[in-house]
Amino acid sequence: MAVPLALRRGAEAAGRRWLVLLPPLLLALLLARPAGALVEGLYCGTRDCYEVLGVSRTAGKAEIARAYRQLARRYHPDRYRPEPGDEGPGWMPQSAEEAFLLVATAYETLKDEETRKDYDYMLDHPEEYYSHYYHYYSRRLAPKVDVRVVILVSVCAISVFQFFSWWNSYDKAISYLATVPKYRIQAMEIAKQQGLLRKAKEKGRNKKSKEEIRDEEENIIKNIIKSKIDIKGGCQKPQIRDLLLFQILLAPFHLCSYIVWYCRWIYKFNIKGKEYGEEERLYIIRKSMKMSQSQFDSLEDHQKETFLKRELWIKENYEVYKEEQKEELKKRLANDPRWKRYRRWMKNEGPGRLTFVDD
């Protein structure tokens, strides 16, 4: 007997609808949870923390602490003695260790205001099952130390490391300059003029050994170099204000200063059309060269004077200067023997080749 076409199509459509509805129904069954307020694994488990301590939900901190101390003394494993009341309405037969841990858990839950608030909310809203799990474990797994303290200690540690690292680089630079004949001879001349070397070689009761005299003279030379030479760049003398901690503290001040400076720049040069001063011209040149303040400060004074004479703050002049520097670099490389050897190797051998020489 043939099945009518319309009936067969209706059955297929009904089957497709059931296939569409089946996943949501299965998901709802999987996510379904009992609406009981007390859940195993959260707080006191299936026991009410208030009933465990024998207090009401309106009890204050003092009453909760008093009830906890009494029960803790009673159920401490070293002092516990079974009593008839231990199996009363609020208790189930259990060991002293389990009772003591349950009392401690109840007290830890109710003594903290935030945790107690979450627990009361769970009792009043048992249907929000996953929300209770989230709040419970977010508090348990939250860091015990304030994050602000961690950040402050980390910034201080980084600042201390910065200071000693910079000071080590500065000492190495001074030690190196003390070995350069040009600076060493000048420092020794200054030391002789000031009579510092004679003091190091004094005789008498306080006569020093040759090693001590040599070390003292070396320190005198280094101190003179420190006072006479201004080292700039990566090996400059460390400044407290350059440390990360002080940079963070001074960040609002620097931000406000920059905003004020920028507004003055716009008003003075863009609106009123005044000419740039020497400081402003050097600033524009530094920005065009894409150099930091420390890099630009490390340049010699005659280089900065050359920049000003050539008016490099003007964009067209700077482009011409840039092309000249490129051509000069090409000429230097063309006359450099090492560069010639490299070009010859690239021409004959080429990059990425392996050659095997049989001896």
Tab-separated table of C-alpha atoms in Angstrom:
chain	number	residue	atom	x	y	z
A	1	MET	CA	0.000	0.000	0.000
A	2	ALA	CA	1.614	3.295	-1.095
A	3	VAL	CA	1.986	6.129	1.426
A	4	PRO	CA	0.543	9.430	0.154
A	5	LEU	CA	3.222	11.990	-0.806
A	6	ALA	CA	1.730	14.731	1.424
A	7	LEU	CA	1.755	12.432	4.488
A	8	ARG	CA	5.377	11.443	3.845
A	9	ARG	CA	6.457	15.084	3.538
A	10	GLY	CA	4.628	15.969	6.801
A	11	ALA	CA	6.432	13.184	8.643
A	12	GLU	CA	9.808	14.401	7.300
A	13	ALA	CA	9.074	17.981	8.381
A	14	ALA	CA	8.088	16.817	11.877
A	15	GLY	CA	11.332	14.817	12.101
A	16	ARG	CA	13.397	17.866	11.143
A	17	ARG	CA	11.662	19.961	13.815
A	18	TRP	CA	12.504	17.358	16.470
A	19	LEU	CA	16.134	17.360	15.319
A	20	VAL	CA	16.243	21.142	15.733
A	21	LEU	CA	14.689	21.010	19.214
A	22	LEU	CA	16.716	18.038	20.461
A	23	PRO	CA	20.063	19.847	21.235
A	24	PRO	CA	18.474	22.592	23.390
A	25	LEU	CA	16.463	19.972	25.289
A	26	LEU	CA	19.576	17.884	25.952
A	27	LEU	CA	21.493	20.987	27.060
A	28	ALA	CA	18.689	21.933	29.426
A	29	LEU	CA	18.717	18.446	30.933
A	30	LEU	CA	22.497	18.569	31.411
A	31	LEU	CA	22.416	21.998	33.031
A	32	ALA	CA	19.474	21.179	35.244
A	33	ARG	CA	20.419	21.176	38.910
A	34	PRO	CA	18.419	20.741	42.081
A	35	ALA	CA	17.136	23.974	43.526
A	36	GLY	CA	18.266	23.103	47.040
A	37	ALA	CA	20.045	25.954	48.826
A	38	LEU	CA	22.683	23.707	50.440
A	39	VAL	CA	25.109	22.212	47.918
A	40	GLU	CA	27.812	19.663	48.595
A	41	GLY	CA	31.275	21.195	48.182
A	42	LEU	CA	30.256	24.795	48.965
A	43	TYR	CA	30.770	26.318	52.405
A	44	CYS	CA	29.436	23.788	54.974
A	45	GLY	CA	28.140	21.400	52.304
A	46	THR	CA	24.626	20.127	52.973
A	47	ARG	CA	24.710	21.558	56.508
A	48	ASP	CA	23.552	25.068	57.411
A	49	CYS	CA	26.495	27.063	58.806
A	50	TYR	CA	24.174	28.895	61.216
A	51	GLU	CA	22.825	25.603	62.584
A	52	VAL	CA	26.361	24.222	62.900
A	53	LEU	CA	27.317	27.085	65.220
A	54	GLY	CA	23.879	27.163	66.831
A	55	VAL	CA	23.200	30.840	66.022
A	56	SER	CA	20.516	32.677	64.081
A	57	ARG	CA	20.973	34.542	60.795
A	58	THR	CA	20.743	37.845	62.653
A	59	ALA	CA	23.598	36.983	65.027
A	60	GLY	CA	26.434	39.470	65.317
A	61	LYS	CA	30.169	38.860	65.073
A	62	ALA	CA	30.616	38.633	68.836
A	63	GLU	CA	27.904	35.983	69.191
A	64	ILE	CA	29.318	33.970	66.285
A	65	ALA	CA	32.855	34.133	67.732
A	66	ARG	CA	31.601	33.082	71.170
A	67	ALA	CA	29.696	30.098	69.746
A	68	TYR	CA	32.726	29.075	67.713
A	69	ARG	CA	35.067	29.140	70.729
A	70	GLN	CA	32.706	27.009	72.758
A	71	LEU	CA	32.260	24.413	70.020
A	72	ALA	CA	35.976	24.438	69.147
A	73	ARG	CA	36.888	23.644	72.743
A	74	ARG	CA	34.195	20.978	72.870
A	75	TYR	CA	35.122	19.182	69.626
A	76	HIS	CA	38.885	19.650	69.644
A	77	PRO	CA	40.311	16.187	68.835
A	78	ASP	CA	42.697	16.276	71.824
A	79	ARG	CA	39.998	17.217	74.334
A	80	TYR	CA	36.838	15.669	72.913
A	81	ARG	CA	34.692	13.515	75.177
A	82	PRO	CA	31.462	12.090	73.697
A	83	GLU	CA	28.314	13.579	75.205
A	84	PRO	CA	24.652	12.621	74.779
A	85	GLY	CA	23.883	15.888	73.032
A	86	ASP	CA	26.329	15.231	70.217
A	87	GLU	CA	23.669	13.384	68.246
A	88	GLY	CA	20.964	15.950	68.715
A	89	PRO	CA	18.828	17.648	66.064
A	90	GLY	CA	21.642	19.721	64.601
A	91	TRP	CA	24.272	16.986	64.524
A	92	MET	CA	24.889	13.697	62.787
A	93	PRO	CA	27.111	10.934	64.236
A	94	GLN	CA	30.641	11.831	63.164
A	95	SER	CA	34.198	11.837	64.442
A	96	ALA	CA	35.629	14.684	66.482
A	97	GLU	CA	37.934	15.695	63.614
A	98	GLU	CA	35.021	16.028	61.188
A	99	ALA	CA	32.978	18.003	63.711
A	100	PHE	CA	35.887	20.294	64.492
A	101	LEU	CA	36.561	20.959	60.770
A	102	LEU	CA	32.871	21.638	60.151
A	103	VAL	CA	32.752	24.141	63.026
A	104	ALA	CA	35.907	25.861	61.706
A	105	THR	CA	34.446	26.022	58.190
A	106	ALA	CA	31.208	27.527	59.492
A	107	TYR	CA	33.128	30.140	61.462
A	108	GLU	CA	35.358	31.034	58.489
A	109	THR	CA	32.235	31.466	56.369
A	110	LEU	CA	30.325	33.671	58.802
A	111	LYS	CA	33.095	35.787	60.320
A	112	ASP	CA	33.874	37.591	57.036
A	113	GLU	CA	31.176	40.046	55.973
A	114	GLU	CA	31.601	39.529	52.216
A	115	THR	CA	31.650	35.734	52.477
A	116	ARG	CA	28.656	35.801	54.818
A	117	LYS	CA	26.794	38.017	52.360
A	118	ASP	CA	27.448	35.509	49.541
A	119	TYR	CA	26.325	32.643	51.791
A	120	ASP	CA	23.083	34.424	52.756
A	121	TYR	CA	22.445	35.137	49.080
A	122	MET	CA	22.885	31.427	48.314
A	123	LEU	CA	20.342	30.520	51.002
A	124	ASP	CA	17.840	33.040	49.599
A	125	HIS	CA	18.455	32.239	45.899
A	126	PRO	CA	19.148	28.501	45.585
A	127	GLU	CA	18.261	28.483	41.870
A	128	GLU	CA	21.430	30.446	40.888
A	129	TYR	CA	23.566	27.340	41.109
A	130	TYR	CA	26.538	28.306	38.922
A	131	SER	CA	26.647	31.853	40.293
A	132	HIS	CA	27.172	30.446	43.794
A	133	TYR	CA	30.032	28.288	42.559
A	134	TYR	CA	31.659	31.302	40.890
A	135	HIS	CA	31.474	33.528	43.967
A	136	TYR	CA	32.676	30.768	46.268
A	137	TYR	CA	35.771	29.799	44.276
A	138	SER	CA	36.584	33.365	43.205
A	139	ARG	CA	36.949	34.274	46.890
A	140	ARG	CA	38.840	31.115	47.799
A	141	LEU	CA	41.305	31.425	44.914
A	142	ALA	CA	41.699	35.202	45.149
A	143	PRO	CA	45.201	36.380	46.170
A	144	LYS	CA	45.549	36.952	49.887
A	145	VAL	CA	47.893	39.919	49.381
A	146	ASP	CA	46.592	43.206	48.047
A	147	VAL	CA	47.443	43.552	44.351
A	148	ARG	CA	48.444	47.182	44.928
A	149	VAL	CA	51.090	46.065	47.398
A	150	VAL	CA	52.429	43.543	44.874
A	151	ILE	CA	52.629	46.228	42.174
A	152	LEU	CA	54.346	48.683	44.525
A	153	VAL	CA	56.930	46.114	45.638
A	154	SER	CA	57.580	45.095	42.016
A	155	VAL	CA	58.086	48.698	40.909
A	156	CYS	CA	60.453	49.342	43.842
A	157	ALA	CA	62.443	46.197	43.039
A	158	ILE	CA	62.745	47.194	39.371
A	159	SER	CA	63.845	50.707	40.387
A	160	VAL	CA	66.552	49.355	42.705
A	161	PHE	CA	67.784	47.037	39.939
A	162	GLN	CA	67.815	49.974	37.500
A	163	PHE	CA	69.845	52.155	39.839
A	164	PHE	CA	72.543	49.562	40.558
A	165	SER	CA	72.714	48.519	36.896
A	166	TRP	CA	73.170	52.122	35.738
A	167	TRP	CA	75.708	52.804	38.483
A	168	ASN	CA	77.694	49.723	37.453
A	169	SER	CA	77.776	50.951	33.831
A	170	TYR	CA	78.860	54.398	35.011
A	171	ASP	CA	81.711	52.930	37.108
A	172	LYS	CA	82.876	50.840	34.156
A	173	ALA	CA	82.905	53.945	31.934
A	174	ILE	CA	84.967	55.879	34.516
A	175	SER	CA	87.393	52.957	34.893
A	176	TYR	CA	87.823	52.829	31.129
A	177	LEU	CA	88.426	56.595	30.845
A	178	ALA	CA	91.041	56.315	33.586
A	179	THR	CA	93.038	54.008	31.265
A	180	VAL	CA	92.865	56.384	28.268
A	181	PRO	CA	96.170	58.350	28.189
A	182	LYS	CA	94.501	61.592	27.117
A	183	TYR	CA	92.209	61.780	30.148
A	184	ARG	CA	94.602	60.106	32.593
A	185	ILE	CA	97.414	62.605	31.955
A	186	GLN	CA	95.033	65.559	32.334
A	187	ALA	CA	93.651	64.128	35.583
A	188	MET	CA	97.156	63.579	36.969
A	189	GLU	CA	98.116	67.180	36.129
A	190	ILE	CA	95.061	68.480	37.978
A	191	ALA	CA	95.832	66.192	40.938
A	192	LYS	CA	99.413	67.487	41.097
A	193	GLN	CA	98.240	71.102	40.951
A	194	GLN	CA	95.834	70.483	43.835
A	195	GLY	CA	98.460	68.548	45.814
A	196	LEU	CA	96.367	65.409	46.015
A	197	LEU	CA	99.136	63.045	44.921
A	198	ARG	CA	101.544	64.379	47.543
A	199	LYS	CA	99.056	63.594	50.284
A	200	ALA	CA	98.806	60.027	49.020
A	201	LYS	CA	102.596	59.606	49.300
A	202	GLU	CA	103.028	61.086	52.795
A	203	LYS	CA	105.643	59.390	54.936
A	204	GLY	CA	105.966	58.971	58.678
A	205	ARG	CA	103.861	57.053	61.102
A	206	ASN	CA	101.067	56.589	58.590
A	207	LYS	CA	103.346	55.251	55.899
A	208	LYS	CA	101.376	53.248	53.348
A	209	SER	CA	102.395	50.310	51.214
A	210	LYS	CA	102.916	50.646	47.467
A	211	GLU	CA	99.614	48.880	46.733
A	212	GLU	CA	97.686	51.230	49.008
A	213	ILE	CA	99.367	54.289	47.446
A	214	ARG	CA	98.575	53.001	43.945
A	215	ASP	CA	94.927	52.312	44.820
A	216	GLU	CA	94.564	55.751	46.419
A	217	GLU	CA	96.090	57.483	43.382
A	218	GLU	CA	93.759	55.506	41.119
A	219	ASN	CA	90.742	56.651	43.157
A	220	ILE	CA	91.960	60.266	43.017
A	221	ILE	CA	92.258	60.093	39.214
A	222	LYS	CA	88.787	58.540	38.894
A	223	ASN	CA	87.233	61.192	41.143
A	224	ILE	CA	88.805	63.967	39.047
A	225	ILE	CA	87.493	62.359	35.854
A	226	LYS	CA	84.027	62.114	37.415
A	227	SER	CA	84.048	65.799	38.311
A	228	LYS	CA	85.513	67.054	35.013
A	229	ILE	CA	83.872	64.853	32.382
A	230	ASP	CA	80.157	64.890	31.681
A	231	ILE	CA	79.329	61.400	30.416
A	232	LYS	CA	76.137	61.234	28.385
A	233	GLY	CA	74.182	58.426	26.815
A	234	GLY	CA	73.822	54.912	28.201
A	235	CYS	CA	76.763	55.252	30.626
A	236	GLN	CA	75.821	58.588	32.171
A	237	LYS	CA	75.644	59.080	35.908
A	238	PRO	CA	72.333	57.656	37.223
A	239	GLN	CA	69.764	60.157	38.377
A	240	ILE	CA	67.061	59.392	40.935
A	241	ARG	CA	64.417	61.078	38.809
A	242	ASP	CA	65.068	58.635	35.941
A	243	LEU	CA	64.065	55.572	37.976
A	244	LEU	CA	60.781	53.838	37.170
A	245	LEU	CA	59.252	54.603	40.580
A	246	PHE	CA	59.838	58.343	40.268
A	247	GLN	CA	58.791	58.334	36.621
A	248	ILE	CA	55.423	56.876	37.642
A	249	LEU	CA	55.053	59.360	40.501
A	250	LEU	CA	55.960	62.291	38.261
A	251	ALA	CA	53.870	61.074	35.278
A	252	PRO	CA	50.862	63.367	36.058
A	253	PHE	CA	53.203	66.360	36.407
A	254	HIS	CA	54.969	65.546	33.114
A	255	LEU	CA	51.626	65.074	31.360
A	256	CYS	CA	50.302	68.431	32.571
A	257	SER	CA	53.600	70.114	31.665
A	258	TYR	CA	53.455	68.667	28.154
A	259	ILE	CA	49.875	69.836	27.647
A	260	VAL	CA	50.779	73.368	28.787
A	261	TRP	CA	53.907	73.358	26.607
A	262	TYR	CA	51.976	72.139	23.557
A	263	CYS	CA	49.247	74.768	23.993
A	264	ARG	CA	51.895	77.500	24.272
A	265	TRP	CA	53.603	76.174	21.136
A	266	ILE	CA	50.339	76.277	19.163
A	267	TYR	CA	49.471	79.763	20.409
A	268	LYS	CA	52.962	81.231	20.015
A	269	PHE	CA	54.050	79.819	16.658
A	270	ASN	CA	50.912	78.632	14.844
A	271	ILE	CA	48.482	81.376	15.842
A	272	LYS	CA	50.708	84.412	16.465
A	273	GLY	CA	53.307	83.334	13.889
A	274	LYS	CA	56.430	84.137	15.933
A	275	GLU	CA	59.866	82.920	14.852
A	276	TYR	CA	61.422	79.883	16.473
A	277	GLY	CA	64.072	80.412	19.127
A	278	GLU	CA	67.248	78.336	19.388
A	279	GLU	CA	65.664	75.828	21.768
A	280	GLU	CA	62.639	75.349	19.524
A	281	ARG	CA	64.842	74.973	16.436
A	282	LEU	CA	66.940	72.279	18.094
A	283	TYR	CA	63.746	70.518	19.191
A	284	ILE	CA	62.428	70.417	15.600
A	285	ILE	CA	65.813	69.173	14.335
A	286	ARG	CA	65.873	66.421	16.969
A	287	LYS	CA	62.375	65.302	16.038
A	288	SER	CA	63.282	65.259	12.326
A	289	MET	CA	66.316	63.083	13.089
A	290	LYS	CA	64.144	60.818	15.266
A	291	MET	CA	66.581	60.979	18.170
A	292	SER	CA	65.790	60.789	21.868
A	293	GLN	CA	66.728	63.626	24.206
A	294	SER	CA	69.680	61.685	25.662
A	295	GLN	CA	70.974	60.805	22.174
A	296	PHE	CA	70.736	64.405	21.018
A	297	ASP	CA	72.426	65.670	24.188
A	298	SER	CA	75.359	63.325	23.583
A	299	LEU	CA	76.194	65.171	20.341
A	300	GLU	CA	79.065	67.652	20.351
A	301	ASP	CA	78.299	71.368	20.512
A	302	HIS	CA	79.895	72.028	17.122
A	303	GLN	CA	77.499	69.504	15.543
A	304	LYS	CA	74.507	71.368	16.953
A	305	GLU	CA	75.971	74.668	15.737
A	306	THR	CA	76.293	73.130	12.256
A	307	PHE	CA	72.634	72.094	12.378
A	308	LEU	CA	71.624	75.646	13.253
A	309	LYS	CA	73.833	77.227	10.581
A	310	ARG	CA	72.324	75.001	7.912
A	311	GLU	CA	68.799	75.781	9.207
A	312	LEU	CA	67.844	72.123	9.417
A	313	TRP	CA	64.600	72.944	11.231
A	314	ILE	CA	63.290	73.814	7.764
A	315	LYS	CA	62.034	70.645	6.125
A	316	GLU	CA	63.579	71.301	2.691
A	317	ASN	CA	67.019	71.977	4.189
A	318	TYR	CA	66.831	68.823	6.272
A	319	GLU	CA	65.965	66.696	3.223
A	320	VAL	CA	69.021	68.075	1.417
A	321	TYR	CA	71.185	67.351	4.500
A	322	LYS	CA	69.788	63.830	4.692
A	323	GLU	CA	70.688	63.092	1.088
A	324	GLU	CA	74.188	64.472	1.627
A	325	GLN	CA	74.655	62.150	4.604
A	326	LYS	CA	73.573	59.184	2.499
A	327	GLU	CA	76.053	60.049	-0.248
A	328	GLU	CA	78.835	60.553	2.274
A	329	LEU	CA	78.074	57.178	3.815
A	330	LYS	CA	78.245	55.532	0.403
A	331	LYS	CA	81.659	57.118	-0.252
A	332	ARG	CA	83.000	55.951	3.111
A	333	LEU	CA	81.771	52.434	2.480
A	334	ALA	CA	83.276	52.458	-1.019
A	335	ASN	CA	86.711	53.284	0.454
A	336	ASP	CA	86.394	50.877	3.381
A	337	PRO	CA	88.526	47.723	2.813
A	338	ARG	CA	86.167	45.564	4.821
A	339	TRP	CA	83.207	46.713	2.750
A	340	LYS	CA	85.160	46.010	-0.424
A	341	ARG	CA	85.917	42.486	0.753
A	342	TYR	CA	82.251	41.947	1.577
A	343	ARG	CA	81.097	43.162	-1.850
A	344	ARG	CA	83.716	41.005	-3.560
A	345	TRP	CA	82.538	37.975	-1.578
A	346	MET	CA	78.902	38.710	-2.428
A	347	LYS	CA	79.808	38.956	-6.109
A	348	ASN	CA	81.902	35.779	-6.293
A	349	GLU	CA	80.291	33.512	-3.726
A	350	GLY	CA	76.885	35.002	-3.097
A	351	PRO	CA	74.704	34.565	-0.033
A	352	GLY	CA	73.486	31.196	1.125
A	353	ARG	CA	76.215	29.078	-0.511
A	354	LEU	CA	78.217	26.299	1.099
A	355	THR	CA	81.751	25.582	-0.109
A	356	PHE	CA	83.827	22.540	0.801
A	357	VAL	CA	87.606	22.810	0.742
A	358	ASP	CA	89.605	19.590	0.580
A	359	ASP	CA	92.920	19.977	2.351
